[in-house]
Short mmCIF file of C-alpha atoms in Angstrom, two decimals:
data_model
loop_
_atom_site.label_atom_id
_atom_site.label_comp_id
_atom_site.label_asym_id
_atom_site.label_seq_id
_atom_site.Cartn_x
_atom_site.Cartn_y
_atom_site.Cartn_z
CA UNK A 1 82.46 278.46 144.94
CA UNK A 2 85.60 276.59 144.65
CA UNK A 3 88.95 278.15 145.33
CA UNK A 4 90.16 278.67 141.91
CA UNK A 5 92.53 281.30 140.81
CA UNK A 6 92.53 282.29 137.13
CA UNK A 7 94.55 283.59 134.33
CA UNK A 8 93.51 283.09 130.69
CA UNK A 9 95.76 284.13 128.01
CA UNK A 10 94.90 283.12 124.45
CA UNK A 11 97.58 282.25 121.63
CA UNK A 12 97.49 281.37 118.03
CA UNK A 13 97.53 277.18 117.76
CA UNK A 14 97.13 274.98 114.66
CA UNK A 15 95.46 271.78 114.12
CA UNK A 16 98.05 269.96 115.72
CA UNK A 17 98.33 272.11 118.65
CA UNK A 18 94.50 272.06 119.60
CA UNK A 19 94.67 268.04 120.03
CA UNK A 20 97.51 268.87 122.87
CA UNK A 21 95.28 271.99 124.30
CA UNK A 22 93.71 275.03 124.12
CA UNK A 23 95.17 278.60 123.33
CA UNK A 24 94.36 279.17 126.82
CA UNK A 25 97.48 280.04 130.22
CA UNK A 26 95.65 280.31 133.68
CA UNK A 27 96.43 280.68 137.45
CA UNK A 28 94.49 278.44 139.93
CA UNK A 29 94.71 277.73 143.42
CA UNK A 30 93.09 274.49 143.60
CA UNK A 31 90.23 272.54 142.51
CA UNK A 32 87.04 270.85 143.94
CA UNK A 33 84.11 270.42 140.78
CA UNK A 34 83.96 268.78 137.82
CA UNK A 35 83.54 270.96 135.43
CA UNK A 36 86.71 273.16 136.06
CA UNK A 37 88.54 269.46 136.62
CA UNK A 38 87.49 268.71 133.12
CA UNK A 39 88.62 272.17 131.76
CA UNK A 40 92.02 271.94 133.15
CA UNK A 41 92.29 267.97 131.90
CA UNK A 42 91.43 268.83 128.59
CA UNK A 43 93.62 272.57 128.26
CA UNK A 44 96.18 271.54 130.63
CA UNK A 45 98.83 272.98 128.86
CA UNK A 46 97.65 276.22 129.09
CA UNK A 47 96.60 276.61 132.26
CA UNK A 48 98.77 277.23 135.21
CA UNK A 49 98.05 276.53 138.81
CA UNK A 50 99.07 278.39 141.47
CA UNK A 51 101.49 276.43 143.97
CA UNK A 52 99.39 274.77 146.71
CA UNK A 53 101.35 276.67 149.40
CA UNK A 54 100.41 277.30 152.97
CA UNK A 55 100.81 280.90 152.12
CA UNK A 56 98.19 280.61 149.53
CA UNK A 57 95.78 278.65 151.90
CA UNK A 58 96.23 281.11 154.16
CA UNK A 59 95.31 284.29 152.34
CA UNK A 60 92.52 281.54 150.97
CA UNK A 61 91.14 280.89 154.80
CA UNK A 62 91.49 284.54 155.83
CA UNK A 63 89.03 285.73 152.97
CA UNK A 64 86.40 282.77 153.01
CA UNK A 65 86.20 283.02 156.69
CA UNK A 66 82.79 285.12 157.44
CA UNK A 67 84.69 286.45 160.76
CA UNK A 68 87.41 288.09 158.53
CA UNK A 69 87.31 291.95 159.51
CA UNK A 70 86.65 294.17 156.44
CA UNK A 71 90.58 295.82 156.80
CA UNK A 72 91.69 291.82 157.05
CA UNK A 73 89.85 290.82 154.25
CA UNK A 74 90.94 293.69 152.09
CA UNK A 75 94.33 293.32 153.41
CA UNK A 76 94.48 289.54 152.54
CA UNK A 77 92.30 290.13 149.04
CA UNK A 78 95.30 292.68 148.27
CA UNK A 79 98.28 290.08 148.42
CA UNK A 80 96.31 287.25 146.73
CA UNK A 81 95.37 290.27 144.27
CA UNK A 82 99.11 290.35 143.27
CA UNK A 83 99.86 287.15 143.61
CA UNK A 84 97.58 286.21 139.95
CA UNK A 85 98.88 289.65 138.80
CA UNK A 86 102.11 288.92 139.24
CA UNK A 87 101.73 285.41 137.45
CA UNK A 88 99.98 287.38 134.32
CA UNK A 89 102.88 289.40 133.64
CA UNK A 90 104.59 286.42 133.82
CA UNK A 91 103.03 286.11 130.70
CA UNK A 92 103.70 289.04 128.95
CA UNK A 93 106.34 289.34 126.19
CA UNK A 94 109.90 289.94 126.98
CA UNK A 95 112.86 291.41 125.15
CA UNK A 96 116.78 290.85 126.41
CA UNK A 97 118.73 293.69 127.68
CA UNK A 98 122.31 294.64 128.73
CA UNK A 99 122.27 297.39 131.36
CA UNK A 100 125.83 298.59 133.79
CA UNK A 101 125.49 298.49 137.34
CA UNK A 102 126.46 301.19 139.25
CA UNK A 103 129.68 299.53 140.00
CA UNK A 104 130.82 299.48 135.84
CA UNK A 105 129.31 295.83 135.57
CA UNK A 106 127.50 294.56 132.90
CA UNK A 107 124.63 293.17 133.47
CA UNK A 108 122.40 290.98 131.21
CA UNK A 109 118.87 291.23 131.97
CA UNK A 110 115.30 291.34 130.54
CA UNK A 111 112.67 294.17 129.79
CA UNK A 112 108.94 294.04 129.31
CA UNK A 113 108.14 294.87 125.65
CA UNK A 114 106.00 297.83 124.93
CA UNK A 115 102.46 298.01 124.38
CA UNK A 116 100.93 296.51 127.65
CA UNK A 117 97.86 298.15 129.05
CA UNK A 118 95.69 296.84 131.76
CA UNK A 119 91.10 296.86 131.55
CA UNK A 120 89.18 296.25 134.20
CA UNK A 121 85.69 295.31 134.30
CA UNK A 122 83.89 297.40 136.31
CA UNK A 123 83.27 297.61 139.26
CA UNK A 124 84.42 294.80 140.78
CA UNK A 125 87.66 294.50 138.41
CA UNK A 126 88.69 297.56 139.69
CA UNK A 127 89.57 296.34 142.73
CA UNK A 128 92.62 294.76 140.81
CA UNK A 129 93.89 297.44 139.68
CA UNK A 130 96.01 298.73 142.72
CA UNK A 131 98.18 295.19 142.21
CA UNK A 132 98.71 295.89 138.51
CA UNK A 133 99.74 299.86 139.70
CA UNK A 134 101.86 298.52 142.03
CA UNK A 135 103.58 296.18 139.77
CA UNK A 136 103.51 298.31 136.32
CA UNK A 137 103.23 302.25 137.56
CA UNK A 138 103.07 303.42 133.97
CA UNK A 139 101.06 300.92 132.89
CA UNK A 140 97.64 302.07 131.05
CA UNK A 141 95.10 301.48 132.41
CA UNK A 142 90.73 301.01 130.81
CA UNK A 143 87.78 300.57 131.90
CA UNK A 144 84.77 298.63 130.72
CA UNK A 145 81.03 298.89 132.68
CA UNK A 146 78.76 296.24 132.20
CA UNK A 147 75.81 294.62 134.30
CA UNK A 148 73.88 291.55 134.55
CA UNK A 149 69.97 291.17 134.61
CA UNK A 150 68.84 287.83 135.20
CA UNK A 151 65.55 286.81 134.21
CA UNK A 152 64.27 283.09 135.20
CA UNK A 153 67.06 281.04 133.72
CA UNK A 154 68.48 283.39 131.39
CA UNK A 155 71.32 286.20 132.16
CA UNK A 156 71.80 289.15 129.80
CA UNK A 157 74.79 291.66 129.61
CA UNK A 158 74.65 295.27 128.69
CA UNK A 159 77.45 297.47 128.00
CA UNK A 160 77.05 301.03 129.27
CA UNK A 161 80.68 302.45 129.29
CA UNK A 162 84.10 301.59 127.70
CA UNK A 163 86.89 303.69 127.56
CA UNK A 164 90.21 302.19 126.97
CA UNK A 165 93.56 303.12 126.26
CA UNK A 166 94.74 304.12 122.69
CA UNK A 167 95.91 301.77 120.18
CA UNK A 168 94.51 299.45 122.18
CA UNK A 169 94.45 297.33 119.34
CA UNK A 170 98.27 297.14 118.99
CA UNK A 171 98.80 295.90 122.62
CA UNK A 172 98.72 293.29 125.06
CA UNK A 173 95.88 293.33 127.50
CA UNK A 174 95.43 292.26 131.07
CA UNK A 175 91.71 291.94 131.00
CA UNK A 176 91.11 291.96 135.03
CA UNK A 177 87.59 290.04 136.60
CA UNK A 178 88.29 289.22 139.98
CA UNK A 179 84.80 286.58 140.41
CA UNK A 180 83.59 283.98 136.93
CA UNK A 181 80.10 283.74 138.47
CA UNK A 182 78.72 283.03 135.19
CA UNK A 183 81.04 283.84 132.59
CA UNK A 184 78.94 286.18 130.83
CA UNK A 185 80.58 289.64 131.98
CA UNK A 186 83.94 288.03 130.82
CA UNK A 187 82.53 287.05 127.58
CA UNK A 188 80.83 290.40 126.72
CA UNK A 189 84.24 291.66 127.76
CA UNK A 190 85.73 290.08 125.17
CA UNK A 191 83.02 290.95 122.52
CA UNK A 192 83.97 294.56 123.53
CA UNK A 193 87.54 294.35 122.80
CA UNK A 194 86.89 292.51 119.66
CA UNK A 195 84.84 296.22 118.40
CA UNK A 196 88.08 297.53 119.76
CA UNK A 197 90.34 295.31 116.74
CA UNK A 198 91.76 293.53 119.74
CA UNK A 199 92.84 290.29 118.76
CA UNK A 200 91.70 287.77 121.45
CA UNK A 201 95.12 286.30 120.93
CA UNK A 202 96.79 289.61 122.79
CA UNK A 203 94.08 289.36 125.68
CA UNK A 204 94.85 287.53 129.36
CA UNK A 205 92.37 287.78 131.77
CA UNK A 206 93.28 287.81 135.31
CA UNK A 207 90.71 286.30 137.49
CA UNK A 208 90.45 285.14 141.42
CA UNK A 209 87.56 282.91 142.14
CA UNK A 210 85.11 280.75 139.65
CA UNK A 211 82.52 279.27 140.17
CA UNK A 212 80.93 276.10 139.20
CA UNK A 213 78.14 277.72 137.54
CA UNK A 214 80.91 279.46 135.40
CA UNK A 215 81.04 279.32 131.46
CA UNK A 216 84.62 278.07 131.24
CA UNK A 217 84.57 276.17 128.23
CA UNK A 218 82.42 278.99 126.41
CA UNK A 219 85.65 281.47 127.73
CA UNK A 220 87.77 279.02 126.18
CA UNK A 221 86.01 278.44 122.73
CA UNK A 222 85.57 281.82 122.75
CA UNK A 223 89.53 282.43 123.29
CA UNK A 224 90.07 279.81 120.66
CA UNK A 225 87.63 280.49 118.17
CA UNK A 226 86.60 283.98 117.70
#
């Protein structure tokens, strides 16, 4: 599994803006196989890696290492957690504001627009969630379950319990996966939402590892596309 750190946000594009990438913003850490090379060539200018620092590495080494301590790895798992959440609200629309300082100063500043929520993808996306709380304590916050049953070659998804927040349709999401195994979860995510009347264009999913087995480029036609 390569250390890859994701987050995919979709936007409207026209003709001309496909031939210079895909609707597509994401986080990684770095890259080692082909196919997420060629995803990242191709979508480039959507996609954002995180910097290559030694901090990074770091939290990297501490999880991978099969030594790590269960407190250690949660610890570490927590920071690089908020490290790709952060990024993702990097993402999110902003308004300008003027605000006085304590002192009588004027200040001018920025403010999150309204109408963010947060869904994780249960259960493993719900590990995400404390970095989101801790960033956004008001922040709404759904949940969607759904499994995987793999038979020979094939891997199915099943739904077996949304509930999200209300008007979900009229907000921004921060669809939270921490692990792209396949893809599939992600992309029955997304067919969820879509019964929802969220626009695919309002969704960024927040992801930590994929792997090469991964369906990026169905994620991103399906970001694109649908």
């Amino acid at each position: 599994m390569p250390d890859n750190y994701i987050t995919v946000r979709a936007e409207n594009v026209s003709d001309e803006d496909e031939s210079n990438g895909s609707p597509l913003k994401g986080i990684h850490s770095s890259l080692n196989n082909v196919e997420v090379d060629s995803v990242l060539s191709k979508f480039s200018k959507h996609i954002i890696l995180l910097p290559q620092s030694d901090h990074v590495r770091v939290l990297q080494t501490v999880i991978r290492n099969r030594e790590t301590t269960r407190n250690e790895f949660l610890f570490h798992a927590d920071r690089l957690i908020r490290l790709v959440v952060e990024e993702g609200l990097n993402q999110l629309p902003y308004e300008d504001v003027s605000i006085t300082t304590p002192t009588g100063h004027l200040f001018n500043g920025t403010s999150f627009l309204r109408g963010n929520c947060g869904v994780s993808v249960m259960r493993s996306g719900e590990a995400m969630e404390r970095g989101l709380r801790d960033c956004c304590r008001s922040m709404r916050i759904g949940k969607i379950l759904i499994q995987t049953a793999e038979e020979s070659e094939i891997v199915e998804a099943k739904v077996y319990y949304a509930k999200l927040p209300p008007n979900i349709e009229e907000r921004k999401v921060l669809l939270m996966y921490p692990i792209l195994a396949t893809g599939t979860t992600v992309l029955k995510a997304l067919d969820v939402l879509r019964t929802y009347n969220v626009s695919v264009e309002n969704v960024i999913l927040l992801s930590l590892f994929a792997s090469p087995k991964s369906k990026l480029f169905a994620i991103v036609i399906s970001f694109m596309f649908k």
